[in-house]
């Protein structure tokens, strides 16, 4: 048995980890725009990256590093260093050659505008501001924000039956260009658990399926999506089941925070699909709902247009039948296996539900035992305003 307890500290909750954010002049007005995460001990590193074929230079550089341990990550905002070719990788090498002397196999991660070379001079000068003794996860989380409206961090202490314990914490950014198969998101997770790289990677790959890969803001998959999990083993403690649940708690919380902070979003919606032929078909249907622009705009207008939900499921390609489908808004069933329950009174009740910041749309396909939950938000005027002039 074990007990997972919320604690403060973010990426610095884990023993031996340090972090901070500084201003290197990449953002206007002196806002923090560069961050670091540092461990006194070298770490095993597990990773998951974007499925976008145009993956950014930092991801390509990391993969070129091979199977190495690291203790230092530098993150910059405002510039994605994507679509910059070999020059983008050479820029990273030059930046990292100026890393603090304690950095072992340093890693770089970037977010921001695509198709622009890194402002190397500013970043190198910015690194001179890093104080590796600082433990300010909050500053680091603020420095990596782009269109985010709030910083995102979380941490837990995990107490095991034998009296030992380990910590796990994370920071993340992401608010737009978010789509299942990861998002325009960066997530950095630290732990002092004594976990092997192989087991850490196995668990990360499994947990990402129901967390970051289950969310959608706008249906676009970024060039820079990155999850890095660093373990320095400082606690000497580990339990696989406890670690997996703690990692899920960290990633699930941050995934929902990204959807809640979706560009211009006003609602966080859970799409619960059950009764599918199998779990994969349930996933396909749920993600189709979270991606659908027609569904998203109906959410924004607080219009309980259940016909769009039925249509989206039908278009998703999964096995589904009009006479077996059941659709509910929270606990209110509007369509039950061929029977339309959506009268004027029901519409009023559903419209009230859609005024809430959080609610669930449930769809029982009545075909099998498959189930999956996806998460999405509405899409409105503010999203268009933000992305119409993102570069400026």
JSON list of N, CA and C in Angstrom, two decimals, residues 9-45:
[
{"chain": "A", "resi": 9, "resn": "UNK", "atom": "N", "xyz": [5.98, 22.80, -4.28]},
{"chain": "A", "resi": 9, "resn": "UNK", "atom": "CA", "xyz": [7.36, 22.72, -4.78]},
{"chain": "A", "resi": 9, "resn": "UNK", "atom": "C", "xyz": [7.51, 22.48, -6.25]},
{"chain": "A", "resi": 10, "resn": "UNK", "atom": "N", "xyz": [6.46, 21.95, -6.92]},
{"chain": "A", "resi": 10, "resn": "UNK", "atom": "CA", "xyz": [6.58, 21.70, -8.35]},
{"chain": "A", "resi": 10, "resn": "UNK", "atom": "C", "xyz": [7.77, 20.82, -8.67]},
{"chain": "A", "resi": 11, "resn": "UNK", "atom": "N", "xyz": [8.58, 21.21, -9.66]},
{"chain": "A", "resi": 11, "resn": "UNK", "atom": "CA", "xyz": [9.74, 20.40, -10.02]},
{"chain": "A", "resi": 11, "resn": "UNK", "atom": "C", "xyz": [10.82, 20.41, -8.96]},
{"chain": "A", "resi": 12, "resn": "UNK", "atom": "N", "xyz": [10.72, 21.31, -8.00]},
{"chain": "A", "resi": 12, "resn": "UNK", "atom": "CA", "xyz": [11.72, 21.37, -6.92]},
{"chain": "A", "resi": 12, "resn": "UNK", "atom": "C", "xyz": [11.27, 20.59, -5.69]},
{"chain": "A", "resi": 13, "resn": "UNK", "atom": "N", "xyz": [10.11, 19.94, -5.74]},
{"chain": "A", "resi": 13, "resn": "UNK", "atom": "CA", "xyz": [9.65, 19.12, -4.62]},
{"chain": "A", "resi": 13, "resn": "UNK", "atom": "C", "xyz": [10.53, 17.88, -4.47]},
{"chain": "A", "resi": 14, "resn": "UNK", "atom": "N", "xyz": [11.07, 17.41, -5.58]},
{"chain": "A", "resi": 14, "resn": "UNK", "atom": "CA", "xyz": [11.94, 16.23, -5.56]},
{"chain": "A", "resi": 14, "resn": "UNK", "atom": "C", "xyz": [13.32, 16.62, -5.04]},
{"chain": "A", "resi": 15, "resn": "UNK", "atom": "N", "xyz": [13.87, 15.78, -4.20]},
{"chain": "A", "resi": 15, "resn": "UNK", "atom": "CA", "xyz": [15.16, 16.07, -3.56]},
{"chain": "A", "resi": 15, "resn": "UNK", "atom": "C", "xyz": [16.26, 16.21, -4.61]},
{"chain": "A", "resi": 16, "resn": "UNK", "atom": "N", "xyz": [17.07, 17.25, -4.45]},
{"chain": "A", "resi": 16, "resn": "UNK", "atom": "CA", "xyz": [18.22, 17.44, -5.34]},
{"chain": "A", "resi": 16, "resn": "UNK", "atom": "C", "xyz": [17.93, 18.19, -6.61]},
{"chain": "A", "resi": 17, "resn": "UNK", "atom": "N", "xyz": [16.69, 18.68, -6.80]},
{"chain": "A", "resi": 17, "resn": "UNK", "atom": "CA", "xyz": [16.34, 19.42, -8.01]},
{"chain": "A", "resi": 17, "resn": "UNK", "atom": "C", "xyz": [16.21, 20.92, -7.72]},
{"chain": "A", "resi": 18, "resn": "UNK", "atom": "N", "xyz": [16.62, 21.71, -8.70]},
{"chain": "A", "resi": 18, "resn": "UNK", "atom": "CA", "xyz": [16.57, 23.17, -8.61]},
{"chain": "A", "resi": 18, "resn": "UNK", "atom": "C", "xyz": [15.99, 23.72, -9.91]},
{"chain": "A", "resi": 19, "resn": "UNK", "atom": "N", "xyz": [15.38, 24.89, -9.84]},
{"chain": "A", "resi": 19, "resn": "UNK", "atom": "CA", "xyz": [14.78, 25.50, -11.03]},
{"chain": "A", "resi": 19, "resn": "UNK", "atom": "C", "xyz": [14.56, 26.98, -10.80]},
{"chain": "A", "resi": 20, "resn": "UNK", "atom": "N", "xyz": [14.49, 27.72, -11.89]},
{"chain": "A", "resi": 20, "resn": "UNK", "atom": "CA", "xyz": [14.17, 29.14, -11.81]},
{"chain": "A", "resi": 20, "resn": "UNK", "atom": "C", "xyz": [13.84, 29.64, -13.21]},
{"chain": "A", "resi": 21, "resn": "UNK", "atom": "N", "xyz": [13.27, 30.84, -13.27]},
{"chain": "A", "resi": 21, "resn": "UNK", "atom": "CA", "xyz": [12.99, 31.51, -14.52]},
{"chain": "A", "resi": 21, "resn": "UNK", "atom": "C", "xyz": [13.59, 32.89, -14.51]},
{"chain": "A", "resi": 22, "resn": "UNK", "atom": "N", "xyz": [14.08, 33.33, -15.67]},
{"chain": "A", "resi": 22, "resn": "UNK", "atom": "CA", "xyz": [14.72, 34.64, -15.77]},
{"chain": "A", "resi": 22, "resn": "UNK", "atom": "C", "xyz": [14.20, 35.36, -17.01]},
{"chain": "A", "resi": 23, "resn": "UNK", "atom": "N", "xyz": [14.55, 36.62, -17.14]},
{"chain": "A", "resi": 23, "resn": "UNK", "atom": "CA", "xyz": [14.21, 37.40, -18.32]},
{"chain": "A", "resi": 23, "resn": "UNK", "atom": "C", "xyz": [15.46, 37.63, -19.15]},
{"chain": "A", "resi": 24, "resn": "UNK", "atom": "N", "xyz": [15.42, 37.13, -20.38]},
{"chain": "A", "resi": 24, "resn": "UNK", "atom": "CA", "xyz": [16.56, 37.30, -21.30]},
{"chain": "A", "resi": 24, "resn": "UNK", "atom": "C", "xyz": [16.23, 38.31, -22.39]},
{"chain": "A", "resi": 25, "resn": "UNK", "atom": "N", "xyz": [15.08, 38.97, -22.29]},
{"chain": "A", "resi": 25, "resn": "UNK", "atom": "CA", "xyz": [14.70, 39.95, -23.30]},
{"chain": "A", "resi": 25, "resn": "UNK", "atom": "C", "xyz": [14.02, 39.36, -24.52]},
{"chain": "A", "resi": 26, "resn": "UNK", "atom": "N", "xyz": [13.58, 38.08, -24.41]},
{"chain": "A", "resi": 26, "resn": "UNK", "atom": "CA", "xyz": [12.86, 37.46, -25.53]},
{"chain": "A", "resi": 26, "resn": "UNK", "atom": "C", "xyz": [11.42, 37.94, -25.58]},
{"chain": "A", "resi": 27, "resn": "UNK", "atom": "N", "xyz": [10.84, 38.17, -24.41]},
{"chain": "A", "resi": 27, "resn": "UNK", "atom": "CA", "xyz": [9.49, 38.71, -24.31]},
{"chain": "A", "resi": 27, "resn": "UNK", "atom": "C", "xyz": [9.57, 40.20, -24.02]},
{"chain": "A", "resi": 28, "resn": "UNK", "atom": "N", "xyz": [8.52, 40.91, -24.35]},
{"chain": "A", "resi": 28, "resn": "UNK", "atom": "CA", "xyz": [8.46, 42.34, -24.09]},
{"chain": "A", "resi": 28, "resn": "UNK", "atom": "C", "xyz": [8.21, 42.63, -22.62]},
{"chain": "A", "resi": 29, "resn": "UNK", "atom": "N", "xyz": [8.65, 43.76, -22.17]},
{"chain": "A", "resi": 29, "resn": "UNK", "atom": "CA", "xyz": [8.31, 44.23, -20.83]},
{"chain": "A", "resi": 29, "resn": "UNK", "atom": "C", "xyz": [9.04, 43.53, -19.71]},
{"chain": "A", "resi": 30, "resn": "UNK", "atom": "N", "xyz": [10.11, 42.84, -20.02]},
{"chain": "A", "resi": 30, "resn": "UNK", "atom": "CA", "xyz": [10.89, 42.21, -18.96]},
{"chain": "A", "resi": 30, "resn": "UNK", "atom": "C", "xyz": [10.27, 40.97, -18.36]},
{"chain": "A", "resi": 31, "resn": "UNK", "atom": "N", "xyz": [9.30, 40.36, -19.05]},
{"chain": "A", "resi": 31, "resn": "UNK", "atom": "CA", "xyz": [8.67, 39.14, -18.54]},
{"chain": "A", "resi": 31, "resn": "UNK", "atom": "C", "xyz": [9.67, 37.99, -18.59]},
{"chain": "A", "resi": 32, "resn": "UNK", "atom": "N", "xyz": [9.51, 37.05, -17.70]},
{"chain": "A", "resi": 32, "resn": "UNK", "atom": "CA", "xyz": [10.39, 35.88, -17.66]},
{"chain": "A", "resi": 32, "resn": "UNK", "atom": "C", "xyz": [10.19, 35.06, -18.94]},
{"chain": "A", "resi": 33, "resn": "UNK", "atom": "N", "xyz": [11.29, 34.64, -19.54]},
{"chain": "A", "resi": 33, "resn": "UNK", "atom": "CA", "xyz": [11.19, 33.96, -20.83]},
{"chain": "A", "resi": 33, "resn": "UNK", "atom": "C", "xyz": [12.18, 32.80, -20.99]},
{"chain": "A", "resi": 34, "resn": "UNK", "atom": "N", "xyz": [13.00, 32.55, -19.98]},
{"chain": "A", "resi": 34, "resn": "UNK", "atom": "CA", "xyz": [13.92, 31.41, -20.00]},
{"chain": "A", "resi": 34, "resn": "UNK", "atom": "C", "xyz": [13.90, 30.73, -18.64]},
{"chain": "A", "resi": 35, "resn": "UNK", "atom": "N", "xyz": [14.01, 29.42, -18.66]},
{"chain": "A", "resi": 35, "resn": "UNK", "atom": "CA", "xyz": [13.98, 28.66, -17.41]},
{"chain": "A", "resi": 35, "resn": "UNK", "atom": "C", "xyz": [15.02, 27.56, -17.46]},
{"chain": "A", "resi": 36, "resn": "UNK", "atom": "N", "xyz": [15.38, 27.07, -16.28]},
{"chain": "A", "resi": 36, "resn": "UNK", "atom": "CA", "xyz": [16.25, 25.90, -16.20]},
{"chain": "A", "resi": 36, "resn": "UNK", "atom": "C", "xyz": [15.71, 24.94, -15.16]},
{"chain": "A", "resi": 37, "resn": "UNK", "atom": "N", "xyz": [16.03, 23.67, -15.33]},
{"chain": "A", "resi": 37, "resn": "UNK", "atom": "CA", "xyz": [15.81, 22.64, -14.31]},
{"chain": "A", "resi": 37, "resn": "UNK", "atom": "C", "xyz": [17.15, 21.92, -14.16]},
{"chain": "A", "resi": 38, "resn": "UNK", "atom": "N", "xyz": [17.62, 21.80, -12.91]},
{"chain": "A", "resi": 38, "resn": "UNK", "atom": "CA", "xyz": [18.96, 21.26, -12.64]},
{"chain": "A", "resi": 38, "resn": "UNK", "atom": "C", "xyz": [18.88, 20.25, -11.51]},
{"chain": "A", "resi": 39, "resn": "UNK", "atom": "N", "xyz": [19.61, 19.17, -11.64]},
{"chain": "A", "resi": 39, "resn": "UNK", "atom": "CA", "xyz": [19.73, 18.17, -10.58]},
{"chain": "A", "resi": 39, "resn": "UNK", "atom": "C", "xyz": [21.20, 18.03, -10.18]},
{"chain": "A", "resi": 40, "resn": "UNK", "atom": "N", "xyz": [21.43, 17.93, -8.88]},
{"chain": "A", "resi": 40, "resn": "UNK", "atom": "CA", "xyz": [22.80, 17.72, -8.41]},
{"chain": "A", "resi": 40, "resn": "UNK", "atom": "C", "xyz": [23.34, 16.38, -8.88]},
{"chain": "A", "resi": 41, "resn": "UNK", "atom": "N", "xyz": [22.45, 15.42, -9.06]},
{"chain": "A", "resi": 41, "resn": "UNK", "atom": "CA", "xyz": [22.85, 14.10, -9.55]},
{"chain": "A", "resi": 41, "resn": "UNK", "atom": "C", "xyz": [22.39, 13.93, -11.00]},
{"chain": "A", "resi": 42, "resn": "UNK", "atom": "N", "xyz": [23.15, 13.17, -11.77]},
{"chain": "A", "resi": 42, "resn": "UNK", "atom": "CA", "xyz": [22.72, 12.87, -13.12]},
{"chain": "A", "resi": 42, "resn": "UNK", "atom": "C", "xyz": [21.45, 12.03, -13.08]},
{"chain": "A", "resi": 43, "resn": "UNK", "atom": "N", "xyz": [20.59, 12.21, -14.06]},
{"chain": "A", "resi": 43, "resn": "UNK", "atom": "CA", "xyz": [19.25, 11.60, -14.06]},
{"chain": "A", "resi": 43, "resn": "UNK", "atom": "C", "xyz": [19.08, 10.64, -15.24]},
{"chain": "A", "resi": 44, "resn": "UNK", "atom": "N", "xyz": [18.31, 9.60, -14.98]},
{"chain": "A", "resi": 44, "resn": "UNK", "atom": "CA", "xyz": [17.75, 8.83, -16.09]},
{"chain": "A", "resi": 44, "resn": "UNK", "atom": "C", "xyz": [16.67, 9.70, -16.73]},
{"chain": "A", "resi": 45, "resn": "UNK", "atom": "N", "xyz": [16.55, 9.65, -18.05]},
{"chain": "A", "resi": 45, "resn": "UNK", "atom": "CA", "xyz": [15.60, 10.50, -18.76]},
{"chain": "A", "resi": 45, "resn": "UNK", "atom": "C", "xyz": [14.68, 9.65, -19.62]}
]
